[in-house]
Short mmCIF file of C-alpha atoms and ligand atoms in Angstrom, two decimals:
data_model
loop_
_atom_site.label_atom_id
_atom_site.label_comp_id
_atom_site.label_asym_id
_atom_site.label_seq_id
_atom_site.Cartn_x
_atom_site.Cartn_y
_atom_site.Cartn_z
CA MET S 1 0.00 0.00 0.00
CA SER S 2 1.61 3.29 -1.04
CA LYS S 3 1.78 6.15 1.43
CA LYS S 4 0.54 9.66 0.80
CA ILE S 5 2.28 12.80 2.00
CA LEU S 6 0.00 15.81 1.94
CA VAL S 7 1.63 19.20 1.43
CA VAL S 8 -0.71 21.84 2.91
CA VAL S 9 -0.27 25.40 1.61
CA ALA S 10 -1.38 27.68 4.45
CA SER S 11 -1.58 31.18 2.97
CA THR S 12 -4.48 32.12 0.71
CA ARG S 13 -3.97 35.79 -0.22
CA PRO S 14 -3.62 36.83 -3.90
CA GLY S 15 0.04 37.02 -4.88
CA ARG S 16 1.19 34.73 -2.04
CA LEU S 17 4.47 32.82 -2.10
CA GLY S 18 3.04 29.61 -0.58
CA PRO S 19 2.32 27.70 -3.83
CA ALA S 20 5.85 28.39 -5.12
CA VAL S 21 7.30 26.85 -1.94
CA ALA S 22 5.07 23.78 -2.30
CA GLU S 23 6.02 23.45 -5.98
CA TRP S 24 9.69 23.58 -5.04
CA PHE S 25 9.25 20.91 -2.35
CA VAL S 26 7.38 18.58 -4.72
CA ARG S 27 10.00 19.06 -7.44
CA ALA S 28 12.96 18.66 -5.08
CA THR S 29 11.60 15.44 -3.60
CA ALA S 30 10.19 13.83 -6.77
CA GLY S 31 13.02 11.31 -7.16
CA THR S 32 13.05 10.41 -3.45
CA ALA S 33 9.25 10.05 -3.42
CA SER S 34 9.29 7.70 -6.39
CA ALA S 35 12.17 5.66 -4.90
CA LEU S 36 10.22 5.32 -1.64
CA GLY S 37 6.93 4.63 -3.45
CA VAL S 38 5.35 7.66 -1.78
CA GLU S 39 2.70 9.85 -3.38
CA VAL S 40 3.08 13.59 -2.69
CA GLU S 41 -0.15 15.60 -3.05
CA VAL S 42 -0.63 19.34 -2.57
CA ALA S 43 -3.66 20.68 -0.65
CA ASP S 44 -3.80 24.42 -1.26
CA LEU S 45 -6.05 25.97 1.41
CA ALA S 46 -7.04 28.66 -1.11
CA GLU S 47 -8.58 25.88 -3.21
CA VAL S 48 -9.83 23.81 -0.28
CA GLY S 49 -11.87 26.93 0.53
CA LEU S 50 -12.88 26.31 4.14
CA PRO S 51 -15.02 29.09 5.67
CA PHE S 52 -14.32 30.01 9.30
CA LEU S 53 -15.23 26.95 11.35
CA ASP S 54 -18.98 26.51 10.98
CA GLU S 55 -19.56 23.02 12.40
CA PRO S 56 -21.89 22.85 15.42
CA GLU S 57 -20.30 19.72 16.94
CA HIS S 58 -16.80 19.40 18.37
CA PRO S 59 -14.57 17.78 15.73
CA SER S 60 -13.66 14.95 18.11
CA THR S 61 -17.22 13.63 17.58
CA GLY S 62 -16.52 13.16 13.86
CA ILE S 63 -20.04 14.53 13.19
CA TYR S 64 -19.68 16.83 10.20
CA LEU S 65 -22.67 18.72 8.88
CA HIS S 66 -21.07 20.38 5.88
CA GLU S 67 -19.68 18.86 2.71
CA HIS S 68 -16.61 21.15 2.85
CA THR S 69 -15.72 19.59 6.22
CA ARG S 70 -16.31 16.07 4.95
CA ALA S 71 -14.10 16.70 1.92
CA TRP S 72 -11.34 18.17 4.12
CA SER S 73 -11.72 15.22 6.50
CA ARG S 74 -11.37 12.70 3.64
CA LEU S 75 -8.29 14.47 2.30
CA VAL S 76 -6.46 14.70 5.64
CA ASP S 77 -7.57 11.22 6.58
CA SER S 78 -6.01 9.83 3.40
CA ALA S 79 -2.61 11.28 4.35
CA ASP S 80 0.08 9.28 6.13
CA ALA S 81 2.16 12.37 6.89
CA LEU S 82 1.84 16.14 6.48
CA VAL S 83 4.05 18.95 5.29
CA PHE S 84 2.81 22.41 6.29
CA VAL S 85 4.08 25.18 4.06
CA THR S 86 3.43 28.26 6.15
CA SER S 87 4.30 31.90 6.10
CA GLU S 88 4.62 33.98 9.26
CA TYR S 89 1.89 36.57 9.84
CA ASN S 90 2.46 38.85 12.82
CA PHE S 91 4.72 36.36 14.58
CA SER S 92 2.18 33.57 14.15
CA MET S 93 0.75 31.18 11.58
CA PRO S 94 -1.85 32.47 9.10
CA ALA S 95 -5.39 32.22 10.49
CA THR S 96 -6.26 29.99 7.54
CA LEU S 97 -3.94 27.27 8.86
CA LYS S 98 -5.27 27.49 12.41
CA ASN S 99 -8.80 27.29 11.01
CA ALA S 100 -7.90 24.25 8.89
CA PHE S 101 -6.41 22.55 11.99
CA ASP S 102 -9.49 23.32 14.08
CA TYR S 103 -11.92 21.70 11.64
CA LEU S 104 -10.68 18.15 12.32
CA SER S 105 -9.42 15.98 15.13
CA ALA S 106 -8.80 12.23 14.71
CA GLU S 107 -7.73 12.80 11.09
CA TRP S 108 -4.53 14.50 12.30
CA ALA S 109 -3.71 12.27 15.21
CA TRP S 110 -0.48 10.29 15.38
CA LYS S 111 0.74 11.40 11.97
CA PRO S 112 4.24 12.79 11.51
CA CYS S 113 4.53 16.31 10.17
CA LEU S 114 7.13 18.70 8.86
CA PHE S 115 6.96 22.49 8.70
CA ILE S 116 8.41 24.62 5.94
CA GLY S 117 8.35 28.19 7.22
CA TYR S 118 9.21 31.32 5.31
CA GLY S 119 9.23 34.97 6.20
CA ASN S 120 11.31 38.08 6.48
CA THR S 121 13.78 38.52 9.35
CA SER S 122 12.71 35.41 11.26
CA ALA S 123 12.46 33.18 8.15
CA GLY S 124 9.09 32.01 9.45
CA THR S 125 10.45 30.44 12.67
CA ARG S 126 8.06 32.21 15.06
CA GLY S 127 5.02 31.29 12.96
CA VAL S 128 6.15 27.66 12.82
CA GLN S 129 6.79 27.62 16.57
CA MET S 130 3.13 28.52 17.14
CA ALA S 131 1.91 26.02 14.57
CA ARG S 132 4.05 23.27 16.10
CA SER S 133 2.31 23.63 19.45
CA VAL S 134 -1.10 23.37 17.75
CA ALA S 135 0.08 20.30 15.83
CA ALA S 136 1.26 18.72 19.09
CA THR S 137 -2.16 19.43 20.63
CA MET S 138 -3.75 17.59 17.70
CA ARG S 139 -1.44 14.63 18.55
CA MET S 140 0.70 15.05 15.46
CA LEU S 141 4.39 14.30 15.80
CA THR S 142 6.69 16.96 14.45
CA ILE S 143 9.93 15.63 13.06
CA GLY S 144 13.18 17.49 13.59
CA GLY S 145 14.11 18.69 10.15
CA ASP S 146 11.86 21.73 9.70
CA ILE S 147 12.96 23.97 6.84
CA PHE S 148 13.08 27.77 7.13
CA LEU S 149 13.41 30.10 4.17
CA ARG S 150 14.35 33.76 4.56
CA ILE S 151 12.56 35.52 1.72
CA ALA S 152 15.40 37.96 0.92
CA ASP S 153 17.92 35.11 0.56
CA THR S 154 15.91 32.26 -0.92
CA PHE S 155 13.41 33.73 -3.36
CA SER S 156 13.84 35.30 -6.76
CA ASP S 157 10.91 36.46 -8.92
CA GLY S 158 8.46 34.77 -6.57
CA LYS S 159 10.20 31.37 -6.86
CA VAL S 160 12.46 29.47 -4.49
CA ILE S 161 16.11 29.65 -5.59
CA GLU S 162 16.84 25.97 -5.97
CA THR S 163 20.12 24.70 -4.58
CA GLU S 164 21.40 21.17 -4.02
CA ARG S 165 21.78 21.83 -0.31
CA LEU S 166 18.14 22.89 0.04
CA ALA S 167 16.92 20.01 -2.12
CA GLY S 168 18.96 17.63 0.03
CA ARG S 169 17.23 18.87 3.18
CA ALA S 170 13.81 18.38 1.57
CA GLN S 171 14.75 14.86 0.49
CA GLU S 172 16.02 13.97 3.98
CA ALA S 173 12.83 15.33 5.51
CA LEU S 174 10.63 13.32 3.14
CA THR S 175 12.58 10.15 3.91
CA GLU S 176 12.24 10.80 7.64
CA LEU S 177 8.50 11.43 7.32
CA ASP S 178 8.14 8.17 5.41
CA HIS S 179 10.07 6.18 8.05
CA VAL S 180 8.26 7.74 11.00
CA ALA S 181 4.90 7.13 9.27
CA ASP S 182 5.81 3.43 9.01
CA VAL S 183 6.39 3.28 12.75
CA LEU S 184 3.28 5.30 13.66
CA ARG S 185 0.92 3.62 11.19
CA PRO S 186 -0.56 1.15 13.73
CA LEU S 187 -1.58 4.19 15.80
CA TYR S 188 -3.01 6.48 13.15
CA ARG S 189 -4.69 3.75 11.12
CA ALA S 190 -6.01 2.06 14.26
CA GLU S 191 -9.26 3.96 13.74
CA ARG S 192 -10.39 1.68 10.95
CA GLU S 193 -7.93 -1.12 10.70
CA ILE S 194 -7.75 -4.46 12.36
CA VAL S 195 -4.66 -4.22 14.53
CA PRO S 196 -3.08 -6.51 17.14
CA ALA S 197 -4.47 -5.96 20.63
CA VAL S 198 -2.15 -4.78 23.39
CA LEU S 199 -2.41 -5.48 27.12
CA ALA S 200 -3.77 -1.96 27.66
CA ASP S 201 -6.88 -2.99 25.66
CA ALA S 202 -7.92 -5.48 28.37
CA ALA S 203 -10.39 -3.24 30.23
CA GLU S 204 -12.19 -2.18 27.06
CA LEU S 205 -12.26 -5.75 25.78
CA LEU S 206 -13.86 -6.82 29.05
CA VAL S 207 -16.57 -4.17 28.72
CA LEU S 208 -17.24 -5.11 25.08
CA GLN S 209 -17.39 -8.85 25.72
CA ARG S 210 -19.73 -8.42 28.69
CA CYS S 211 -21.96 -6.25 26.54
CA CYS S 212 -21.94 -8.69 23.60
CA TRP S 213 -22.38 -11.87 25.63
CA VAL S 214 -25.54 -10.64 27.38
CA GLU S 215 -27.35 -11.56 24.15
CA GLU S 216 -25.72 -14.99 24.23
CA ALA S 217 -26.90 -15.46 27.81
CA LEU S 218 -30.46 -14.52 26.85
CA ALA S 219 -30.53 -16.67 23.70
CA ASN S 220 -29.16 -19.71 25.54
CA ASP S 221 -30.84 -19.08 28.86
CA ARG S 222 -27.65 -19.51 30.86
CA LEU S 223 -25.29 -17.20 32.71
CA ASP S 224 -22.25 -19.47 33.09
CA LEU S 225 -20.55 -18.02 30.03
CA PRO S 226 -16.82 -17.32 30.50
CA ALA S 227 -17.04 -14.12 28.43
CA LEU S 228 -19.55 -12.78 30.98
CA LEU S 229 -17.74 -13.95 34.08
CA GLU S 230 -14.08 -13.26 33.36
CA SER S 231 -12.17 -10.62 35.31
CA GLU S 232 -9.95 -8.01 33.73
CA HIS S 233 -6.96 -10.01 35.00
CA GLU S 234 -8.19 -13.08 33.10
CA VAL S 235 -8.72 -11.04 29.94
CA ARG S 236 -5.14 -9.74 30.25
CA ASN S 237 -3.85 -13.29 30.64
CA ALA S 238 -5.83 -14.39 27.59
CA LEU S 239 -4.14 -11.62 25.60
CA ARG S 240 -0.87 -13.42 26.30
CA ASP S 241 -2.19 -16.86 25.26
CA TRP S 242 -4.19 -15.87 22.19
CA THR S 243 -3.44 -13.69 19.22
CA THR S 244 -6.09 -10.99 19.54
CA TRP S 245 -7.07 -8.23 17.13
CA VAL S 246 -9.10 -5.11 17.76
CA VAL S 247 -10.79 -2.39 15.72
CA ARG S 248 -11.29 1.14 17.01
CA LEU S 249 -13.61 3.86 15.82
CA ASN S 250 -12.98 7.42 17.04
CA GLY S 251 -10.76 5.91 19.69
CA ARG S 252 -13.42 3.51 20.98
CA LEU S 253 -12.85 -0.24 20.82
CA VAL S 254 -15.76 -1.53 18.71
CA GLY S 255 -14.72 -4.98 17.58
CA SER S 256 -12.37 -7.83 18.31
CA ALA S 257 -11.52 -11.45 17.53
CA ARG S 258 -8.83 -13.84 18.69
CA ALA S 259 -7.25 -17.10 17.54
CA LYS S 260 -4.70 -19.68 18.57
CA ARG S 261 -3.32 -22.87 17.13
CA ASP S 262 -4.49 -26.25 18.35
CA GLY S 263 -2.67 -28.92 16.33
CA GLU S 264 -3.95 -28.63 12.78
CA SER S 265 -6.85 -26.40 13.83
CA TRP S 266 -6.92 -22.62 14.08
CA LEU S 267 -9.26 -21.91 16.98
CA ILE S 268 -11.09 -18.62 16.47
CA GLY S 269 -12.99 -17.06 19.34
CA ARG S 270 -14.43 -14.00 21.00
CA LEU S 271 -15.62 -12.53 17.74
CA MET S 272 -17.48 -9.43 18.90
CA VAL S 273 -18.79 -6.19 17.46
CA ALA S 274 -20.38 -3.39 19.51
CA PRO S 275 -24.17 -3.45 18.98
CA ASP S 276 -24.28 -0.02 17.34
CA GLN S 277 -21.58 -1.01 14.82
CA ARG S 278 -23.22 -4.20 13.55
CA HIS S 279 -24.68 -4.87 10.09
CA ASP S 280 -21.79 -3.06 8.44
CA GLY S 281 -19.58 -6.03 7.64
CA LEU S 282 -17.18 -5.57 10.56
CA GLY S 283 -17.88 -9.04 11.99
CA ARG S 284 -17.30 -10.65 8.58
CA ARG S 285 -14.10 -8.65 8.17
CA LEU S 286 -12.79 -9.68 11.58
CA LEU S 287 -13.61 -13.33 10.91
CA ALA S 288 -11.95 -13.29 7.48
CA TYR S 289 -8.93 -11.54 8.97
CA ALA S 290 -8.58 -14.07 11.78
CA GLU S 291 -8.76 -16.89 9.19
CA SER S 292 -6.12 -15.19 7.04
CA GLN S 293 -3.70 -15.16 9.98
CA ALA S 294 -3.70 -18.96 10.34
CA PRO S 295 -0.12 -20.26 10.41
CA ALA S 296 1.25 -22.72 7.86
CA GLY S 297 0.30 -26.33 8.54
CA VAL S 298 -3.18 -25.50 9.82
CA THR S 299 -5.90 -27.24 7.82
CA ALA S 300 -9.12 -25.86 9.31
CA ALA S 301 -10.59 -23.01 11.32
CA SER S 302 -12.78 -24.02 14.20
CA LEU S 303 -14.95 -22.09 16.60
CA PHE S 304 -17.96 -22.53 18.83
CA THR S 305 -21.09 -20.64 19.72
CA GLY S 306 -24.17 -21.21 21.87
CA GLU S 307 -26.31 -24.11 20.65
CA ARG S 308 -29.33 -21.75 20.61
CA SER S 309 -27.47 -18.80 19.09
CA GLU S 310 -29.28 -19.11 15.79
CA GLN S 311 -28.07 -15.82 14.36
CA ASN S 312 -24.45 -16.70 15.10
CA ILE S 313 -24.78 -20.18 13.60
CA ALA S 314 -26.36 -18.73 10.44
CA PHE S 315 -23.59 -16.10 10.27
CA TYR S 316 -20.85 -18.72 10.48
CA GLN S 317 -22.56 -21.05 8.00
CA LYS S 318 -22.78 -18.17 5.54
CA ALA S 319 -19.04 -17.69 6.03
CA GLY S 320 -18.38 -21.33 5.02
CA TYR S 321 -18.48 -23.09 8.41
CA SER S 322 -20.34 -26.37 9.04
CA LEU S 323 -21.49 -27.79 12.32
CA SER S 324 -19.00 -30.39 13.52
CA SER S 325 -18.53 -32.75 16.42
CA SER S 326 -17.58 -30.93 19.58
CA GLY S 327 -13.92 -30.71 20.54
CA ASP S 328 -12.26 -30.51 23.97
CA GLU S 329 -12.46 -26.74 23.97
CA THR S 330 -16.23 -26.69 23.33
CA PRO S 331 -17.96 -25.65 26.55
CA PRO S 332 -21.27 -27.15 27.72
CA GLY S 333 -24.27 -25.77 25.83
CA ALA S 334 -22.18 -24.80 22.79
CA VAL S 335 -21.84 -26.24 19.29
CA SER S 336 -18.65 -26.44 17.25
CA LEU S 337 -18.28 -25.23 13.70
CA ARG S 338 -15.47 -25.93 11.29
CA LYS S 339 -14.24 -24.62 7.98
CA PRO S 340 -11.41 -26.08 5.88
CA LEU S 341 -8.69 -23.51 5.23
C1 FMN O 1 -0.50 40.06 7.37
C2 FMN O 1 0.97 39.85 7.24
C3 FMN O 1 1.75 39.76 8.36
C4 FMN O 1 3.11 39.52 8.26
N1 FMN O 1 3.85 39.34 9.38
C5 FMN O 1 5.14 38.95 9.28
C6 FMN O 1 5.89 38.59 10.44
O1 FMN O 1 5.43 38.63 11.54
N2 FMN O 1 7.16 38.15 10.27
C7 FMN O 1 7.73 38.06 9.03
O2 FMN O 1 8.88 37.64 8.94
N3 FMN O 1 7.04 38.40 7.92
C8 FMN O 1 5.77 38.84 8.01
N4 FMN O 1 5.06 39.16 6.89
C9 FMN O 1 5.72 39.10 5.60
C10 FMN O 1 5.54 37.72 5.03
O3 FMN O 1 6.50 36.85 5.57
C11 FMN O 1 5.64 37.73 3.51
O4 FMN O 1 4.75 38.67 3.00
C12 FMN O 1 5.29 36.37 2.93
O5 FMN O 1 5.41 36.40 1.55
C13 FMN O 1 3.87 35.96 3.32
O6 FMN O 1 3.54 34.71 2.84
P1 FMN O 1 2.53 34.55 1.62
O7 FMN O 1 3.19 35.29 0.47
O8 FMN O 1 2.46 33.06 1.34
O9 FMN O 1 1.26 35.16 2.02
C14 FMN O 1 3.70 39.41 6.98
C15 FMN O 1 2.91 39.52 5.85
C16 FMN O 1 1.56 39.72 5.97
C17 FMN O 1 0.70 39.78 4.73
#
């Protein structure tokens, strides 16, 4: 999957220098980007055209009323890293950049970013300093190699004077952004992706499984279900014994599944999706993902569910499972299902 680095041009006034700086950066890094397999896209805030923040809800809710916000959200969300090309206005960043930051929340989080500042005496450093603290508040990670351009020394006829030294700094910065994005990806893509669970997920997993297994208890008319009775300590221990995956939405844990090897079988269990996130294919995706993680030498996936959990049984049969004879791991009141892999 190729990564995208989004170059945001902050200033919007007629006759601005911002686009020329972005053009220089794209040109200077073209070879490096293609060697790394990275796509570099420019988002010019003059074209993005955001009005002053006009959303009624706090951006952390992800509830966006206006199409301009949704489009901005999609664009920032698609980025793996950001480059902010920003001038200095009155010792600060342009209001357009602060406004563009304020529109979103989760879309920025955990992504690496670089600043390219430009200005007169300060070469844009004071503006970038302000913008860096906003970026940190949005949980972005600023990398070290910010670039500062003093207008009197680095521009001629409205264009950046291209030198090898400057191009080299841009190329190093792009490479660093790419590497840091690789490391941070499990964090910033955790919103939608199936990622390995960590021990710190135990409390949320416990809440989700208790919530999901209430239906199991009702359907099967029994309360002695381990998923309902386990303590947080037991869930933590299970995270050590099983390979467990989770899915988060706006930071909230909304789905999970786990698996472990038992001879030639790949035991899949604790497939759960928060009630309000069902009927959107997440359960199917988690199941297919768990199956895809089976190690070599495994010949079948096996799992169990309550013998009266008709919806679950139908779900698994649709996914290619057939009822099978119960194995040692099958608890009382449950049926086993199996699917050749
Ligand atoms: C409203 C305004 C405020 C400015 N304040 C500063 C400043 O505080 N420090 C500085 O070095 N340059 C300042 N400048 C000069 C800008 O650095 C210079 O005009 C630059 O080209 C602005 O970026 P832009 O062309 O992309 O709009 C300011 C310019 C404007 C228009």
